Amino acid sequence: MNKNLIGINTNFGQVVTGYSNHIIERTFGVRHDASRNDLLRKGVGTDHIKSLLLNGTCTQDKNGVVKYQDNKAYVLVNGQGNMITVIPHTKKIKKKK
């Protein structure tokens, strides 16, 4: 993640300076998410995150957090340039038993 994403100048004019621990989990996804009734959570790869930062549609909230999105996912970057989370736009899939 460091090589591919840190230092990128986004299409909104932000420089990505770092990332939260939370985004790492979201990048890889999880097979068991007890907080979501045991649903699978699909990850979003670093190449897709890079594409979002360079080409995604941007909106900024009142707290300075910028949302970069396309039709498959979105990533949030705070005002300091730290990536907070990444979320795929997918249907929820029940874990197979």
Coordinates of N, CA, C and O in Angstrom, one line a residue, residues 1-70:
M1 N 0.8 -1.2 0.0 CA 0.0 0.0 0.0 C 0.9 1.2 0.0 O 0.5 2.2 -0.7
N2 N 2.0 1.2 0.7 CA 2.8 2.4 0.8 C 3.4 2.8 -0.6 O 3.3 4.0 -1.0
K3 N 3.9 1.9 -1.4 CA 4.5 2.2 -2.7 C 3.4 2.7 -3.7 O 3.7 3.6 -4.5
N4 N 2.3 2.0 -3.7 CA 1.3 2.3 -4.7 C 0.4 3.6 -4.4 O 0.0 4.2 -5.4
L5 N 0.2 3.9 -3.1 CA -0.7 5.0 -2.8 C -0.2 6.2 -2.1 O -0.7 7.3 -2.4
I6 N 0.8 6.1 -1.3 CA 1.3 7.2 -0.5 C 2.0 8.1 -1.5 O 2.9 7.7 -2.3
G7 N 1.7 9.4 -1.4 CA 2.3 10.4 -2.3 C 1.5 10.7 -3.5 O 1.9 11.7 -4.3
I8 N 0.4 10.0 -3.8 CA -0.4 10.3 -5.0 C -1.0 11.7 -4.8 O -1.5 12.0 -3.8
N9 N -1.0 12.4 -5.9 CA -1.8 13.6 -6.0 C -3.1 13.3 -6.6 O -3.2 12.9 -7.8
T10 N -4.2 13.4 -5.9 CA -5.5 13.0 -6.3 C -6.1 14.0 -7.3 O -5.6 15.1 -7.5
N11 N -7.2 13.6 -8.0 CA -7.8 14.5 -8.9 C -8.6 15.6 -8.2 O -9.0 16.5 -8.9
F12 N -8.7 15.6 -6.9 CA -9.3 16.7 -6.1 C -8.2 17.7 -5.6 O -8.5 18.7 -5.0
G13 N -6.9 17.3 -5.8 CA -5.8 18.1 -5.4 C -5.2 17.8 -4.1 O -4.3 18.5 -3.6
Q14 N -5.6 16.7 -3.5 CA -5.1 16.2 -2.2 C -3.8 15.4 -2.5 O -3.7 14.8 -3.5
V15 N -2.9 15.4 -1.5 CA -1.8 14.5 -1.6 C -2.1 13.4 -0.5 O -2.3 13.7 0.7
V16 N -2.0 12.1 -0.9 CA -2.3 11.0 0.1 C -1.0 10.9 0.9 O 0.1 10.7 0.4
T17 N -1.2 11.1 2.2 CA 0.0 11.0 3.1 C 0.1 9.8 4.0 O 1.1 9.5 4.6
G18 N -1.1 9.0 4.1 CA -1.0 7.9 5.0 C -2.4 7.1 4.9 O -3.2 7.4 4.1
Y19 N -2.5 6.2 5.8 CA -3.8 5.4 5.8 C -4.0 4.9 7.2 O -3.1 4.8 8.0
S20 N -5.3 4.6 7.5 CA -5.7 4.1 8.9 C -5.5 2.6 8.9 O -5.5 1.9 7.8
N21 N -5.4 2.0 10.1 CA -5.4 0.6 10.2 C -6.7 0.0 9.6 O -6.8 -1.1 9.1
H22 N -7.8 0.7 9.8 CA -9.1 0.3 9.3 C -9.2 0.0 7.8 O -9.8 -1.0 7.4
I23 N -8.5 0.8 7.0 CA -8.5 0.6 5.6 C -7.8 -0.7 5.2 O -8.2 -1.3 4.1
I24 N -6.8 -1.1 5.9 CA -6.1 -2.3 5.6 C -7.1 -3.5 5.6 O -7.2 -4.3 4.7
E25 N -8.0 -3.6 6.6 CA -9.0 -4.6 6.7 C -9.9 -4.6 5.6 O -10.3 -5.6 5.0
R26 N -10.3 -3.4 5.2 CA -11.2 -3.2 4.1 C -10.6 -3.4 2.7 O -11.3 -3.8 1.8
T27 N -9.3 -3.3 2.6 CA -8.6 -3.6 1.4 C -8.7 -5.1 1.1 O -8.9 -5.5 0.0
F28 N -8.4 -5.9 2.1 CA -8.4 -7.3 2.0 C -9.7 -8.0 2.1 O -9.9 -9.1 1.6
G29 N -10.7 -7.4 2.8 CA -11.9 -8.0 3.0 C -11.9 -9.0 4.2 O -10.8 -9.3 4.7
V30 N -13.0 -9.5 4.6 CA -13.0 -10.5 5.6 C -14.1 -11.6 5.3 O -15.1 -11.3 4.6
R31 N -13.8 -12.8 5.7 CA -14.7 -13.9 5.5 C -15.8 -14.0 6.6 O -16.8 -14.5 6.3
H32 N -15.5 -13.5 7.8 CA -16.4 -13.6 8.9 C -16.5 -12.2 9.5 O -15.5 -11.7 10.1
D33 N -17.6 -11.6 9.5 CA -17.8 -10.3 10.1 C -18.9 -10.4 11.1 O -20.1 -10.3 10.8
A34 N -18.6 -10.7 12.4 CA -19.6 -10.9 13.4 C -20.5 -9.7 13.6 O -21.7 -9.8 13.9
S35 N -19.9 -8.5 13.3 CA -20.7 -7.3 13.5 C -21.8 -7.1 12.4 O -22.6 -6.2 12.5
R36 N -21.7 -7.9 11.4 CA -22.6 -7.8 10.3 C -23.4 -9.1 10.0 O -23.5 -9.6 8.9
N37 N -23.8 -9.8 11.1 CA -24.5 -11.0 11.0 C -23.8 -12.1 10.2 O -24.4 -12.8 9.4
D38 N -22.5 -12.2 10.3 CA -21.7 -13.2 9.7 C -21.6 -13.1 8.2 O -21.5 -14.1 7.4
L39 N -21.8 -11.9 7.6 CA -21.7 -11.6 6.2 C -20.3 -11.6 5.7 O -19.4 -11.1 6.4
L40 N -20.1 -12.0 4.5 CA -18.8 -11.8 3.9 C -18.6 -10.3 3.5 O -19.6 -9.6 3.2
R41 N -17.4 -9.8 3.6 CA -17.1 -8.5 3.2 C -16.0 -8.5 2.1 O -14.9 -8.9 2.4
K42 N -16.3 -8.2 0.9 CA -15.4 -8.2 -0.2 C -14.4 -7.0 0.0 O -14.8 -5.9 0.4
G43 N -13.2 -7.2 -0.4 CA -12.2 -6.1 -0.3 C -12.1 -5.3 -1.6 O -12.7 -5.7 -2.6
V44 N -11.3 -4.3 -1.5 CA -11.1 -3.4 -2.7 C -9.6 -3.3 -2.9 O -8.9 -2.9 -2.0
G45 N -9.0 -3.8 -4.0 CA -7.6 -3.9 -4.2 C -6.9 -2.5 -4.3 O -7.6 -1.5 -4.6
T46 N -5.6 -2.5 -4.1 CA -4.9 -1.2 -4.2 C -4.9 -0.6 -5.6 O -4.9 0.6 -5.7
D47 N -5.0 -1.4 -6.6 CA -5.1 -0.8 -8.0 C -6.4 -0.1 -8.2 O -6.4 1.0 -8.8
H48 N -7.5 -0.6 -7.6 CA -8.8 0.0 -7.7 C -8.8 1.3 -6.9 O -9.3 2.3 -7.3
I49 N -8.2 1.2 -5.7 CA -8.1 2.4 -4.8 C -7.4 3.5 -5.5 O -7.8 4.7 -5.6
K50 N -6.3 3.2 -6.2 CA -5.5 4.2 -6.9 C -6.3 4.8 -8.0 O -6.3 6.0 -8.2
S51 N -7.1 4.0 -8.7 CA -8.0 4.5 -9.8 C -9.0 5.4 -9.2 O -9.3 6.4 -9.8
L52 N -9.6 5.1 -8.1 CA -10.5 5.9 -7.4 C -9.9 7.3 -7.1 O -10.5 8.4 -7.4
L53 N -8.7 7.3 -6.6 CA -8.1 8.5 -6.2 C -7.7 9.4 -7.4 O -7.7 10.6 -7.3
L54 N -7.4 8.8 -8.5 CA -7.0 9.5 -9.7 C -8.1 9.9 -10.6 O -8.1 10.9 -11.3
N55 N -9.2 9.0 -10.6 CA -10.2 9.2 -11.6 C -11.7 9.3 -11.1 O -12.6 9.5 -11.8
G56 N -11.8 9.0 -9.8 CA -13.2 8.9 -9.2 C -13.9 10.2 -9.1 O -13.3 11.3 -9.2
T57 N -15.2 10.2 -9.0 CA -16.0 11.4 -8.8 C -15.8 11.8 -7.3 O -15.8 11.0 -6.4
C58 N -15.6 13.1 -7.1 CA -15.2 13.6 -5.8 C -16.4 14.4 -5.2 O -17.0 15.3 -5.8
T59 N -16.6 14.2 -3.9 CA -17.4 15.1 -3.1 C -16.8 15.3 -1.7 O -16.1 14.4 -1.2
Q60 N -16.9 16.5 -1.2 CA -16.3 16.8 0.1 C -17.4 17.2 1.1 O -18.3 17.9 0.8
D61 N -17.3 16.6 2.3 CA -18.2 16.9 3.4 C -17.8 18.1 4.2 O -16.7 18.7 4.0
K62 N -18.6 18.5 5.1 CA -18.3 19.8 5.9 C -17.1 19.6 6.8 O -16.6 20.6 7.3
N63 N -16.7 18.4 7.1 CA -15.5 18.1 7.9 C -14.2 18.0 7.1 O -13.2 17.7 7.7
G64 N -14.3 18.2 5.8 CA -13.1 18.1 5.0 C -12.8 16.8 4.4 O -11.7 16.6 3.8
V65 N -13.6 15.8 4.7 CA -13.4 14.4 4.2 C -13.9 14.3 2.7 O -15.0 14.8 2.4
V66 N -13.0 13.8 1.9 CA -13.3 13.7 0.5 C -13.6 12.3 0.1 O -12.9 11.4 0.5
K67 N -14.7 12.1 -0.6 CA -15.1 10.8 -1.0 C -14.8 10.7 -2.5 O -15.3 11.5 -3.3
Y68 N -14.0 9.7 -2.9 CA -13.7 9.4 -4.3 C -14.4 8.1 -4.6 O -14.3 7.1 -4.0
Q69 N -15.3 8.2 -5.7 CA -16.1 7.0 -6.0 C -16.3 6.7 -7.5 O -16.1 7.6 -8.3
D70 N -16.6 5.5 -7.7 CA -17.0 5.1 -9.1 C -18.2 4.2 -8.8 O -18.7 4.1 -7.7

